[in-house]
Amino acid sequence: MRTAEALRMALEALRVNRLRSGLTMFGVIVGVLAVVILVAIGTGAKNTVEKEIAGLGSNIILVVPGQVGLGAAPTQSRLDLTDVAYVRRIVGDPSKVTVAVNSGESVRVGRTEVFTTLTGTDQNMSNIFDRPLRRGRYLSQTDVDTRRRVAVLGADLGAKLFGDVDPIGRQVTIAGVRFRVVGVYETVGSTFGVDRDQEVHVPVTTAQRLIGLPRINGIAVGASGPDEIEPLQKRVVAGLEARYPDEKFSAVTQTQLLGTIGTVLGMLTGVLAAIAGISLIVGGVGVSNIMLVSVRERTKEIGLRKALGARQRDVLGQFLIEAVLLTTIGGMIGIAIGVGGSLTIQALTPVPAVVTWWSVALAFGVSAAVGVFFGVAPARRAARLDPVVALRAE
Amino acid sequence: MQDHAFEGVGLTRAYQLEGVTVEALRGVDLRIGQGEFVAILGPSGSGKSTLMHLLGCLDRPTSGVLRVGGVDVATLDDSSLADLRNRMIGFVFQSFHLLARTSALDNVALPLVYRGLGKVERRAMARQALEAVGLGHRMDHRPSQMSGGEQQRVAIARALVGEPQVVLADEPTGNLDTRNGAEVMALLDRLNADRGVAVVIVTHEPEIAAHARRQIHVRDGLIEQDTHENR
Ligand SMILES: Nc1ncnc2c1ncn2[C@@H]1O[C@H](COP(=O)(O)OP(=O)(O)OP(=O)(O)O)[C@@H](O)[C@H]1O
Ligand SMILES: [Mg+2]
């Protein structure tokens, strides 16, 4: 028998039992749909985080006290500004080292009050991070040296507090203290869930006085090129550990962050896909079940076909093709809905969903494989029926 | 000399039924030549259908040698046996065995699917076969839209569409009234006379058996009487 003939015959059989075929496909459709959508969401999340990390700037090393790793508890910082000066000496170029002190504070203008992240930093911040200005100026060395009460606002924070009014030169009240706005940043988006457009930057010295502690949270170093990152990273950590023999320090690069986060999100995506894959297997069991019922129902037909000259492999092929058609048609419908669903999620919600060709190919391949795997047993049963017995069946 | 259509020597067929051996055939010797018209008679349970299944290569003998068209069926594997059925033998069953949701034309064309013929060719041959049984006007009807007599004629068309050497019919008139039964027998007569196709028919009814030139009586798994014994 020709393959085209077998295909036509199988399609006909599925068409005749439309409702049953549809219901059987349903399990496969849901499984494939789930794989496509979950992988799209996982991939979207990964892409977003990667874009955020890359958006920070290039060749950045973040130095923090303690061990950084998955599950490690954050360490109370004991670093202060003298350590920053020390790191500057290690690095050589002082303009490539900056500092951060973070604290949650409320920022108020008139009756508008916004609770946000206050970051104390210095004039070198913009040498290391990509943080273009929209208006005004960056913090200056004089601001830091003289503990000026000046602030640079994130784009959204500025808009929230001042609306259409130009904030430059105006007053904001941070934790009860008045500051003068000297600059507004461009929109840069968020990193690790922190909306950087909501931040307010003030001189690090001013921030320390506001918080009442001489500590700093971290130091950022800009390497002069990708090849410089690793040696510099080692030098800084070694230097700090020499200065504080009892303590550990970590220096993470963007590449390492990307690697770690990529691995975590990749694993997460894999787990989601596997869970969705289980429903695909369940769908496959449904196909197997229905094919067995179908073989039983059509025992007489099988007997007749054999009497008329169908070989075992003709019958095997006929039922196998039916099973594979069930799962691949179901797979294609699932892919269509899954891609449509991902695009809808992408368009209507803040969840980033990116459909990847490999998840679509995989979902289709797996559904075809499920059809073969779960179709073989019923098809073999059909192929091995004794024609005499089959013809007598009621 | 041309090979016999069928040649059986010492054919037995035993079934195992819950540990008990049931001998449906207990040593049958027979030859059926090309173009013969044979009726097989006998009481219920005597082994007529069992013998037909062996002749039709739907089943294999437990012991003995069976040659179909000169070929020992013991030497054939499943797929060659299927091929032999497809080319040599046409079946007509008591209960018609037509595919319910399929038109008369496609029912008749079904054996040709397994011969690997294309759709156009299959349909052309099926059309001719249907016309030969006087059903040229029922091509697109489904079995449920036809009378029993018409359904059995469709089945005969299906049996002859592949131009077999033998048509095996197990009680072909068993489900039909006298008039339709006569029509079916007339068709089988013509098939035998005009095309030289050997016809082997199982029946209970003496009037039906009278169409055949040779009668084989089976009882308890043995041939009791063969009107053409000394051939
Ligand atoms: N699959 C089987 N398993 C066990 N015994 C069987 C089987 N098929 C047939 N038999 C037995 O073999 C014997 C012959 O059966 P067969 O069907 O050939 O009879 P028959 O002559 O065609 O009868 P009828 O005129 O009623 O159709 C019977 O006793 C029957 O019970
Ligand atoms: Mg019988």
Tab-separated table of N, CA, C and O in Angstrom, chain B residues 44-102:
chain	number	residue	atom	x	y	z
B	44	SER	N	-24.142	-28.375	10.365
B	44	SER	CA	-23.480	-27.320	11.116
B	44	SER	C	-22.382	-27.895	11.999
B	44	SER	O	-22.557	-28.942	12.628
B	45	GLY	N	-21.254	-27.243	11.994
B	45	GLY	CA	-20.134	-27.681	12.836
B	45	GLY	C	-19.298	-28.774	12.203
B	45	GLY	O	-18.371	-29.302	12.824
B	46	SER	N	-19.587	-29.094	10.941
B	46	SER	CA	-18.867	-30.200	10.306
B	46	SER	C	-17.476	-29.792	9.827
B	46	SER	O	-16.644	-30.644	9.536
B	47	GLY	N	-17.224	-28.477	9.732
B	47	GLY	CA	-15.891	-28.035	9.333
B	47	GLY	C	-15.834	-27.333	7.987
B	47	GLY	O	-14.754	-27.089	7.449
B	48	LYS	N	-16.996	-26.943	7.452
B	48	LYS	CA	-17.037	-26.316	6.126
B	48	LYS	C	-16.296	-24.970	6.115
B	48	LYS	O	-15.456	-24.715	5.250
B	49	SER	N	-16.643	-24.144	7.110
B	49	SER	CA	-16.006	-22.824	7.139
B	49	SER	C	-14.514	-22.954	7.392
B	49	SER	O	-13.703	-22.227	6.805
B	50	THR	N	-14.162	-23.893	8.256
B	50	THR	CA	-12.747	-24.109	8.540
B	50	THR	C	-11.996	-24.439	7.253
B	50	THR	O	-10.915	-23.896	6.988
B	51	LEU	N	-12.601	-25.292	6.442
B	51	LEU	CA	-11.972	-25.672	5.172
B	51	LEU	C	-11.857	-24.464	4.239
B	51	LEU	O	-10.812	-24.237	3.613
B	52	MET	N	-12.917	-23.668	4.199
B	52	MET	CA	-12.880	-22.463	3.360
B	52	MET	C	-11.760	-21.514	3.797
B	52	MET	O	-11.079	-20.924	2.959
B	53	HIS	N	-11.583	-21.374	5.113
B	53	HIS	CA	-10.532	-20.468	5.607
B	53	HIS	C	-9.155	-20.966	5.220
B	53	HIS	O	-8.274	-20.168	4.890
B	54	LEU	N	-9.003	-22.295	5.233
B	54	LEU	CA	-7.711	-22.842	4.805
B	54	LEU	C	-7.493	-22.562	3.325
B	54	LEU	O	-6.425	-22.094	2.914
B	55	LEU	N	-8.532	-22.847	2.516
B	55	LEU	CA	-8.403	-22.641	1.073
B	55	LEU	C	-8.120	-21.170	0.763
B	55	LEU	O	-7.357	-20.848	-0.140
B	56	GLY	N	-8.748	-20.292	1.563
B	56	GLY	CA	-8.584	-18.861	1.316
B	56	GLY	C	-7.322	-18.282	1.918
B	56	GLY	O	-7.106	-17.083	1.887
B	57	CYS	N	-6.485	-19.147	2.494
B	57	CYS	CA	-5.213	-18.702	3.084
B	57	CYS	C	-5.417	-17.696	4.216
B	57	CYS	O	-4.543	-16.878	4.501
B	58	LEU	N	-6.587	-17.750	4.856
B	58	LEU	CA	-6.790	-16.910	6.032
B	58	LEU	C	-6.258	-17.631	7.261
B	58	LEU	O	-6.112	-17.055	8.320
B	59	ASP	N	-5.993	-18.908	7.089
B	59	ASP	CA	-5.617	-19.773	8.195
B	59	ASP	C	-4.665	-20.819	7.614
B	59	ASP	O	-4.640	-21.034	6.407
B	60	ARG	N	-3.895	-21.453	8.488
B	60	ARG	CA	-2.985	-22.493	8.005
B	60	ARG	C	-3.388	-23.835	8.608
B	60	ARG	O	-3.843	-23.884	9.744
B	61	PRO	N	-3.195	-24.916	7.859
B	61	PRO	CA	-3.543	-26.234	8.411
B	61	PRO	C	-2.618	-26.598	9.577
B	61	PRO	O	-1.466	-26.173	9.625
B	62	THR	N	-3.177	-27.353	10.538
B	62	THR	CA	-2.356	-27.836	11.647
B	62	THR	C	-1.355	-28.860	11.113
B	62	THR	O	-0.190	-28.878	11.494
B	63	SER	N	-1.828	-29.720	10.206
B	63	SER	CA	-0.895	-30.615	9.511
B	63	SER	C	-1.434	-30.868	8.111
B	63	SER	O	-2.565	-30.513	7.801
B	64	GLY	N	-0.632	-31.513	7.286
B	64	GLY	CA	-1.019	-31.728	5.898
B	64	GLY	C	-0.403	-30.665	5.012
B	64	GLY	O	0.189	-29.699	5.501
B	65	VAL	N	-0.527	-30.907	3.722
B	65	VAL	CA	0.055	-29.974	2.759
B	65	VAL	C	-1.055	-29.336	1.952
B	65	VAL	O	-1.957	-30.032	1.470
B	66	LEU	N	-0.979	-28.012	1.860
B	66	LEU	CA	-1.958	-27.310	1.030
B	66	LEU	C	-1.214	-26.488	-0.016
B	66	LEU	O	-0.360	-25.676	0.312
B	67	ARG	N	-1.549	-26.775	-1.297
B	67	ARG	CA	-0.977	-25.963	-2.365
B	67	ARG	C	-2.071	-25.109	-2.982
B	67	ARG	O	-3.143	-25.618	-3.312
B	68	VAL	N	-1.807	-23.836	-3.090
B	68	VAL	CA	-2.755	-22.915	-3.719
B	68	VAL	C	-2.085	-22.372	-4.973
B	68	VAL	O	-1.012	-21.780	-4.887
B	69	GLY	N	-2.709	-22.662	-6.122
B	69	GLY	CA	-2.091	-22.260	-7.384
B	69	GLY	C	-0.713	-22.887	-7.548
B	69	GLY	O	0.181	-22.291	-8.161
B	70	GLY	N	-0.544	-24.074	-6.975
B	70	GLY	CA	0.722	-24.786	-7.112
B	70	GLY	C	1.757	-24.430	-6.062
B	70	GLY	O	2.828	-25.021	-6.008
B	71	VAL	N	1.446	-23.458	-5.201
B	71	VAL	CA	2.421	-23.017	-4.196
B	71	VAL	C	2.062	-23.593	-2.824
B	71	VAL	O	0.914	-23.464	-2.378
B	72	ASP	N	3.023	-24.239	-2.186
B	72	ASP	CA	2.809	-24.775	-0.834
B	72	ASP	C	2.720	-23.614	0.155
B	72	ASP	O	3.685	-22.861	0.328
B	73	VAL	N	1.575	-23.452	0.790
B	73	VAL	CA	1.385	-22.279	1.654
B	73	VAL	C	2.311	-22.304	2.869
B	73	VAL	O	2.582	-21.262	3.471
B	74	ALA	N	2.803	-23.486	3.236
B	74	ALA	CA	3.709	-23.566	4.383
B	74	ALA	C	5.008	-22.810	4.113
B	74	ALA	O	5.712	-22.409	5.037
B	75	THR	N	5.334	-22.607	2.838
B	75	THR	CA	6.583	-21.923	2.506
B	75	THR	C	6.420	-20.402	2.480
B	75	THR	O	7.397	-19.678	2.286
B	76	LEU	N	5.199	-19.931	2.656
B	76	LEU	CA	4.960	-18.488	2.516
B	76	LEU	C	4.883	-17.804	3.876
B	76	LEU	O	4.310	-18.344	4.819
B	77	ASP	N	5.476	-16.633	3.952
B	77	ASP	CA	5.332	-15.860	5.197
B	77	ASP	C	4.043	-15.036	5.124
B	77	ASP	O	3.331	-15.063	4.124
B	78	ASP	N	3.772	-14.332	6.206
B	78	ASP	CA	2.515	-13.600	6.301
B	78	ASP	C	2.281	-12.685	5.112
B	78	ASP	O	1.201	-12.644	4.542
B	79	SER	N	3.348	-11.978	4.727
B	79	SER	CA	3.108	-10.966	3.705
B	79	SER	C	2.932	-11.607	2.321
B	79	SER	O	2.129	-11.134	1.521
B	80	SER	N	3.614	-12.718	2.052
B	80	SER	CA	3.405	-13.398	0.766
B	80	SER	C	2.027	-14.036	0.723
B	80	SER	O	1.382	-14.086	-0.333
B	81	LEU	N	1.576	-14.500	1.887
B	81	LEU	CA	0.252	-15.104	1.967
B	81	LEU	C	-0.819	-14.042	1.681
B	81	LEU	O	-1.777	-14.296	0.956
B	82	ALA	N	-0.602	-12.837	2.252
B	82	ALA	CA	-1.528	-11.728	2.011
B	82	ALA	C	-1.554	-11.404	0.519
B	82	ALA	O	-2.613	-11.161	-0.064
B	83	ASP	N	-0.398	-11.435	-0.071
B	83	ASP	CA	-0.276	-11.149	-1.494
B	83	ASP	C	-1.015	-12.189	-2.332
B	83	ASP	O	-1.695	-11.861	-3.297
B	84	LEU	N	-0.858	-13.451	-1.914
B	84	LEU	CA	-1.527	-14.548	-2.607
B	84	LEU	C	-3.039	-14.368	-2.531
B	84	LEU	O	-3.750	-14.511	-3.537
B	85	ARG	N	-3.536	-14.033	-1.334
B	85	ARG	CA	-4.976	-13.773	-1.174
B	85	ARG	C	-5.414	-12.658	-2.105
B	85	ARG	O	-6.432	-12.742	-2.766
B	86	ASN	N	-4.610	-11.616	-2.132
B	86	ASN	CA	-4.976	-10.443	-2.914
B	86	ASN	C	-5.089	-10.758	-4.409
B	86	ASN	O	-5.974	-10.268	-5.088
B	87	ARG	N	-4.186	-11.596	-4.917
B	87	ARG	CA	-4.146	-11.839	-6.357
B	87	ARG	C	-4.980	-13.029	-6.806
B	87	ARG	O	-5.523	-13.033	-7.911
B	88	MET	N	-5.054	-14.063	-5.956
B	88	MET	CA	-5.638	-15.337	-6.375
B	88	MET	C	-7.100	-15.484	-5.997
B	88	MET	O	-7.843	-16.201	-6.645
B	89	ILE	N	-7.489	-14.860	-4.861
B	89	ILE	CA	-8.737	-15.267	-4.239
B	89	ILE	C	-9.665	-14.090	-4.014
B	89	ILE	O	-9.253	-13.015	-3.599
B	90	GLY	N	-10.950	-14.303	-4.336
B	90	GLY	CA	-11.965	-13.327	-3.967
B	90	GLY	C	-12.903	-13.957	-2.959
B	90	GLY	O	-13.274	-15.124	-3.092
B	91	PHE	N	-13.236	-13.187	-1.912
B	91	PHE	CA	-14.125	-13.730	-0.870
B	91	PHE	C	-15.519	-13.127	-0.968
B	91	PHE	O	-15.683	-11.933	-1.216
B	92	VAL	N	-16.521	-13.988	-0.734
B	92	VAL	CA	-17.878	-13.483	-0.525
B	92	VAL	C	-18.357	-14.080	0.792
B	92	VAL	O	-18.268	-15.291	0.996
B	93	PHE	N	-18.787	-13.210	1.699
B	93	PHE	CA	-19.168	-13.677	3.035
B	93	PHE	C	-20.682	-13.661	3.203
B	93	PHE	O	-21.386	-12.910	2.536
B	94	GLN	N	-21.129	-14.477	4.151
B	94	GLN	CA	-22.563	-14.529	4.430
B	94	GLN	C	-23.085	-13.153	4.841
B	94	GLN	O	-24.144	-12.715	4.403
B	95	SER	N	-22.289	-12.451	5.698
B	95	SER	CA	-22.773	-11.151	6.183
B	95	SER	C	-22.132	-9.986	5.424
B	95	SER	O	-21.911	-8.919	5.986
B	96	PHE	N	-21.816	-10.179	4.189
B	96	PHE	CA	-21.353	-9.144	3.231
B	96	PHE	C	-20.003	-8.516	3.589
B	96	PHE	O	-19.144	-8.385	2.737
B	97	HIS	N	-19.865	-8.064	4.861
B	97	HIS	CA	-18.616	-7.418	5.279
B	97	HIS	C	-18.201	-6.262	4.392
B	97	HIS	O	-17.094	-6.214	3.856
B	98	LEU	N	-19.123	-5.307	4.240
B	98	LEU	CA	-18.760	-4.077	3.522
B	98	LEU	C	-18.396	-3.016	4.559
B	98	LEU	O	-18.898	-3.049	5.683
B	99	LEU	N	-17.514	-2.076	4.195
B	99	LEU	CA	-17.192	-0.969	5.108
B	99	LEU	C	-18.372	-0.002	5.114
B	99	LEU	O	-18.798	0.488	4.070
B	100	ALA	N	-18.897	0.256	6.321
B	100	ALA	CA	-20.186	0.933	6.452
B	100	ALA	C	-20.181	2.357	5.912
B	100	ALA	O	-21.123	2.787	5.265
B	101	ARG	N	-19.116	3.099	6.190
B	101	ARG	CA	-19.138	4.521	5.831
B	101	ARG	C	-18.469	4.796	4.492
B	101	ARG	O	-18.007	5.889	4.236
B	102	THR	N	-18.389	3.754	3.694
B	102	THR	CA	-17.659	3.867	2.435
B	102	THR	C	-18.609	3.567	1.286
B	102	THR	O	-19.473	2.698	1.392
